[in-house]
CSV table of C-alpha atoms in Angstrom, one decimal:
chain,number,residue,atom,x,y,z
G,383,UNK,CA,120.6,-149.9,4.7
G,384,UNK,CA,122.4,-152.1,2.1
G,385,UNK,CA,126.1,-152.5,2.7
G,386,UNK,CA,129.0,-153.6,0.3
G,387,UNK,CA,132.4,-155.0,2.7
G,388,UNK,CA,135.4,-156.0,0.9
G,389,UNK,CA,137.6,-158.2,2.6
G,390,UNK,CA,141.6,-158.7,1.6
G,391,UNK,CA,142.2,-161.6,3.3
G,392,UNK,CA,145.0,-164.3,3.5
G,393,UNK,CA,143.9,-167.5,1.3
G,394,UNK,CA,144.2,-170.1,4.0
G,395,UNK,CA,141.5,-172.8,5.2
G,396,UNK,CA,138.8,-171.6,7.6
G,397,UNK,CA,138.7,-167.9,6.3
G,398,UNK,CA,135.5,-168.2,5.2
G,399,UNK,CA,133.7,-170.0,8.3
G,400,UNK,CA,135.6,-167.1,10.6
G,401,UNK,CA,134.5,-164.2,8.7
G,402,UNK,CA,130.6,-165.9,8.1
G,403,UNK,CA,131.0,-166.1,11.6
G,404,UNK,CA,131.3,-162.9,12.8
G,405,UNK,CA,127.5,-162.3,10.9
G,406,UNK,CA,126.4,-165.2,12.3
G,407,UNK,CA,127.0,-164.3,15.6
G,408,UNK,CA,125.6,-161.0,15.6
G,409,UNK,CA,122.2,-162.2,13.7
G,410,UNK,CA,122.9,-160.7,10.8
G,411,UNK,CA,122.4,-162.1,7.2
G,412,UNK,CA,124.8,-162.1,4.2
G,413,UNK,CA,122.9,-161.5,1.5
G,414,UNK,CA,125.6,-162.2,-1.3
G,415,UNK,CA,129.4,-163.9,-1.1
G,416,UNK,CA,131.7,-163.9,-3.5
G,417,UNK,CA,135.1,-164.6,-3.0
G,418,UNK,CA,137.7,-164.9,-5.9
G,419,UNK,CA,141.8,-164.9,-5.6
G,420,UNK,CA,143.7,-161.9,-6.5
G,421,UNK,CA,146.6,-160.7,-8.3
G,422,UNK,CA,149.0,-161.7,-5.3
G,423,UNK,CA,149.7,-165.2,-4.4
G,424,UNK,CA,147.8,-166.7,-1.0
G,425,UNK,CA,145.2,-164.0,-0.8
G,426,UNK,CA,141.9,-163.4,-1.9
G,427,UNK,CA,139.2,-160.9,-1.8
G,428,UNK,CA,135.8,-161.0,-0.2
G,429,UNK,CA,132.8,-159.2,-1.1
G,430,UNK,CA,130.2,-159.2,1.0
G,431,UNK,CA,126.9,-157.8,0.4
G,432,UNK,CA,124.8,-156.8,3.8
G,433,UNK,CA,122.0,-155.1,5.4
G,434,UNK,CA,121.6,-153.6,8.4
G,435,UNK,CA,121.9,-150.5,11.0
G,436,UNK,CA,125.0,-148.2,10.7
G,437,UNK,CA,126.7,-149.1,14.1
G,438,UNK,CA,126.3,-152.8,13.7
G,439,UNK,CA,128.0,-152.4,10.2
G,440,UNK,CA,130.8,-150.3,12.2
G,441,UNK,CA,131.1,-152.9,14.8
G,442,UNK,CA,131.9,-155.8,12.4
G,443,UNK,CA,133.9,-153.9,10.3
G,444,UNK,CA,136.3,-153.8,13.5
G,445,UNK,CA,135.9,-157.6,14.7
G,446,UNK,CA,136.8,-158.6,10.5
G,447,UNK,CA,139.8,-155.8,10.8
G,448,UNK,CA,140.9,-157.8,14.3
G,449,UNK,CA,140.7,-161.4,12.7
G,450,UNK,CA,144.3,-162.5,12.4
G,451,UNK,CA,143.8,-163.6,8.2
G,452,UNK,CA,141.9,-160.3,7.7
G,453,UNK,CA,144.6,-157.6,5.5
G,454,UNK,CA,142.2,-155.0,4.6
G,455,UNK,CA,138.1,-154.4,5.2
G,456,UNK,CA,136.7,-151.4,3.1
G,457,UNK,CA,132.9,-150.5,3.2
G,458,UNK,CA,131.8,-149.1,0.4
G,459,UNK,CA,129.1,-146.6,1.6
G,460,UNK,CA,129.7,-143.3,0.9
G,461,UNK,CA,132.7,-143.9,-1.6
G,462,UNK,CA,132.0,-144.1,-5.2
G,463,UNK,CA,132.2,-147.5,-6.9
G,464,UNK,CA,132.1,-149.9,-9.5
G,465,UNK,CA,129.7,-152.3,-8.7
G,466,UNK,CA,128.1,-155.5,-11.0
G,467,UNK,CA,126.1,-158.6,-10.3
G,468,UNK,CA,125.9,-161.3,-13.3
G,469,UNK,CA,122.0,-163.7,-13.4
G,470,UNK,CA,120.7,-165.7,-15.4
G,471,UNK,CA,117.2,-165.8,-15.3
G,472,UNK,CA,114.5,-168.4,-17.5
G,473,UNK,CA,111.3,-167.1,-17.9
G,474,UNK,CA,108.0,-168.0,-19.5
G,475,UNK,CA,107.7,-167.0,-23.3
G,476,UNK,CA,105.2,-168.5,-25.2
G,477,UNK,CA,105.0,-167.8,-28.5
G,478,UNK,CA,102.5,-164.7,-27.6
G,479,UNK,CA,104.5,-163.1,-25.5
G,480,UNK,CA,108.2,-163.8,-26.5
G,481,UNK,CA,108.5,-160.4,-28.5
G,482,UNK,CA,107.7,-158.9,-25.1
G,483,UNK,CA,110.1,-160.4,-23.3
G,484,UNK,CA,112.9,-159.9,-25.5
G,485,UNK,CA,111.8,-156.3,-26.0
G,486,UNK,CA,112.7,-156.3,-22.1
G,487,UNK,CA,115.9,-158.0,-22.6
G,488,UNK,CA,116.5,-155.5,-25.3
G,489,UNK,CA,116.2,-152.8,-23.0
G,490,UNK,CA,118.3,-153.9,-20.1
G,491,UNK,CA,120.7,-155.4,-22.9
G,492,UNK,CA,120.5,-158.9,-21.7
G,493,UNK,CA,121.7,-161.6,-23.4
G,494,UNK,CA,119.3,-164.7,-24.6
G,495,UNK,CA,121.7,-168.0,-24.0
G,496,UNK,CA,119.3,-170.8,-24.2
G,497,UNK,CA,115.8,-171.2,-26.4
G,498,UNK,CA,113.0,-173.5,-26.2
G,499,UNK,CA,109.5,-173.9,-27.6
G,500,UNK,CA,108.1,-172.3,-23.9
G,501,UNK,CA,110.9,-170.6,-22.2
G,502,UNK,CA,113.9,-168.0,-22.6
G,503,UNK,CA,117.0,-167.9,-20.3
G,504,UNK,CA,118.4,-164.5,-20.1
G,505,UNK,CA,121.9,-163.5,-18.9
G,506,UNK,CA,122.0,-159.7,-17.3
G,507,UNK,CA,124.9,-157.8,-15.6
G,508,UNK,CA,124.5,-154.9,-13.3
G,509,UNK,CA,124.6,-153.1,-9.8
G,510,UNK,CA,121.9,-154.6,-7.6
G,511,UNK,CA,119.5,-152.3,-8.7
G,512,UNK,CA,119.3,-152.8,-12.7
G,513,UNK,CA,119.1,-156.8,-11.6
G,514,UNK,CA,116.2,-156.3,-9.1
G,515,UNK,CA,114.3,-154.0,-11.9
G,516,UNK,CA,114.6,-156.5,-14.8
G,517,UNK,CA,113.1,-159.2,-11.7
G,518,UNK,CA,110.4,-157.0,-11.8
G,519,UNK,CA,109.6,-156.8,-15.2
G,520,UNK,CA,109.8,-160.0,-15.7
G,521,UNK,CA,107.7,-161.7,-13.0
G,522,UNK,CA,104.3,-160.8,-14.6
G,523,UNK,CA,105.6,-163.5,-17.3
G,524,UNK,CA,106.5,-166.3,-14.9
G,525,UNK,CA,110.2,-167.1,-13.7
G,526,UNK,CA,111.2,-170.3,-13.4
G,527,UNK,CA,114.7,-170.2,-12.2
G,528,UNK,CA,117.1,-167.7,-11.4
G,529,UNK,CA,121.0,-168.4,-10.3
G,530,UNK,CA,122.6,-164.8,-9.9
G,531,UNK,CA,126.4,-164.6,-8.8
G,532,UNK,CA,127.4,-162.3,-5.6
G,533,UNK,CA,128.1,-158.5,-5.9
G,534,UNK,CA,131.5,-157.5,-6.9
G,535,UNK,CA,132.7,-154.0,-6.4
G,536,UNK,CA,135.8,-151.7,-6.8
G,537,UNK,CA,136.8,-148.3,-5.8
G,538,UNK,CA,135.8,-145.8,-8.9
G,539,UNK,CA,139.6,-145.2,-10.6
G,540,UNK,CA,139.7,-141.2,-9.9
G,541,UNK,CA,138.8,-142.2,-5.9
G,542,UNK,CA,141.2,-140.8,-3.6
G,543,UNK,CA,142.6,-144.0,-1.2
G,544,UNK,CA,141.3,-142.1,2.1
G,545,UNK,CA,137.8,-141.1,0.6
């Protein structure tokens, strides 16, 4: 089961190697990082995008909450959230089958940001699973690179603190 953590943590060095760490050490895989400063001077937030069984989830949640840098760890399951992932993504698109493709991009309101004679590069923001669906699409016309930023998420506005 996919899992997004986010960690409030104290901006210091090490932080990172601590918390990656604690996966690490269990065998388990981040699939996405990002981590980005916040609105209070010397701490940053986390996210952390994971997969895995329920009770190892639990258990890390409580060694991150123990971790001395660590201010606040909230798992998103089961609370409803905001939650966006920004890629880029070139892709074949010869002249036969560019109309296609941007007929795609249409869809998913992507953006085109770069152009050439064989290729387009197409910039799409999303949860995780409008991203992996324009993937899809798209692989029948041949992707040749793809850079996609970590999740970010945020507790839905009318979300009561203890939900």
């Amino acid at each position: 089961m996919r899992h997004v953590l986010s960690v409030l943590v104290e901006n210091e060095p090490g932080v990172l190697s601590r918390v990656a760490g604690l996966f690490s050490g269990r065998g388990f895989n981040i699939e996405s990082l990002n981590v980005a400063p916040t609105l209070e001077e010397g701490v940053s937030l986390m996210t952390i995008s994971t997969s895995g069984e329920e009770q190892i989830i639990e258990q890390i949640v409580k060694q991150l909450r123990k971790l001395v840098t660590v201010i606040k760890v909230v798992d998103f399951e089961g609370i409803a959230a905001v939650e966006r992932e920004m890629m880029m993504v070139k892709v074949q698109a010869d002249d036969a089958r560019r109309a296609e493709v941007l007929r795609i991009a249409d869809i998913f309101r992507c953006k085109v940001v770069d152009v050439s004679l064989n290729d387009l590069t197409l910039e799409a923001t999303g949860d995780h699973g409008k991203i992996q669906a324009i993937l899809s699409l798209l692989a029948r016309f041949g992707i040749k690179e793809i850079a996609r930023t970590g999740t970010v998420a945020m507790r839905r506005s009318m979300q009561p603190e203890n939900a």
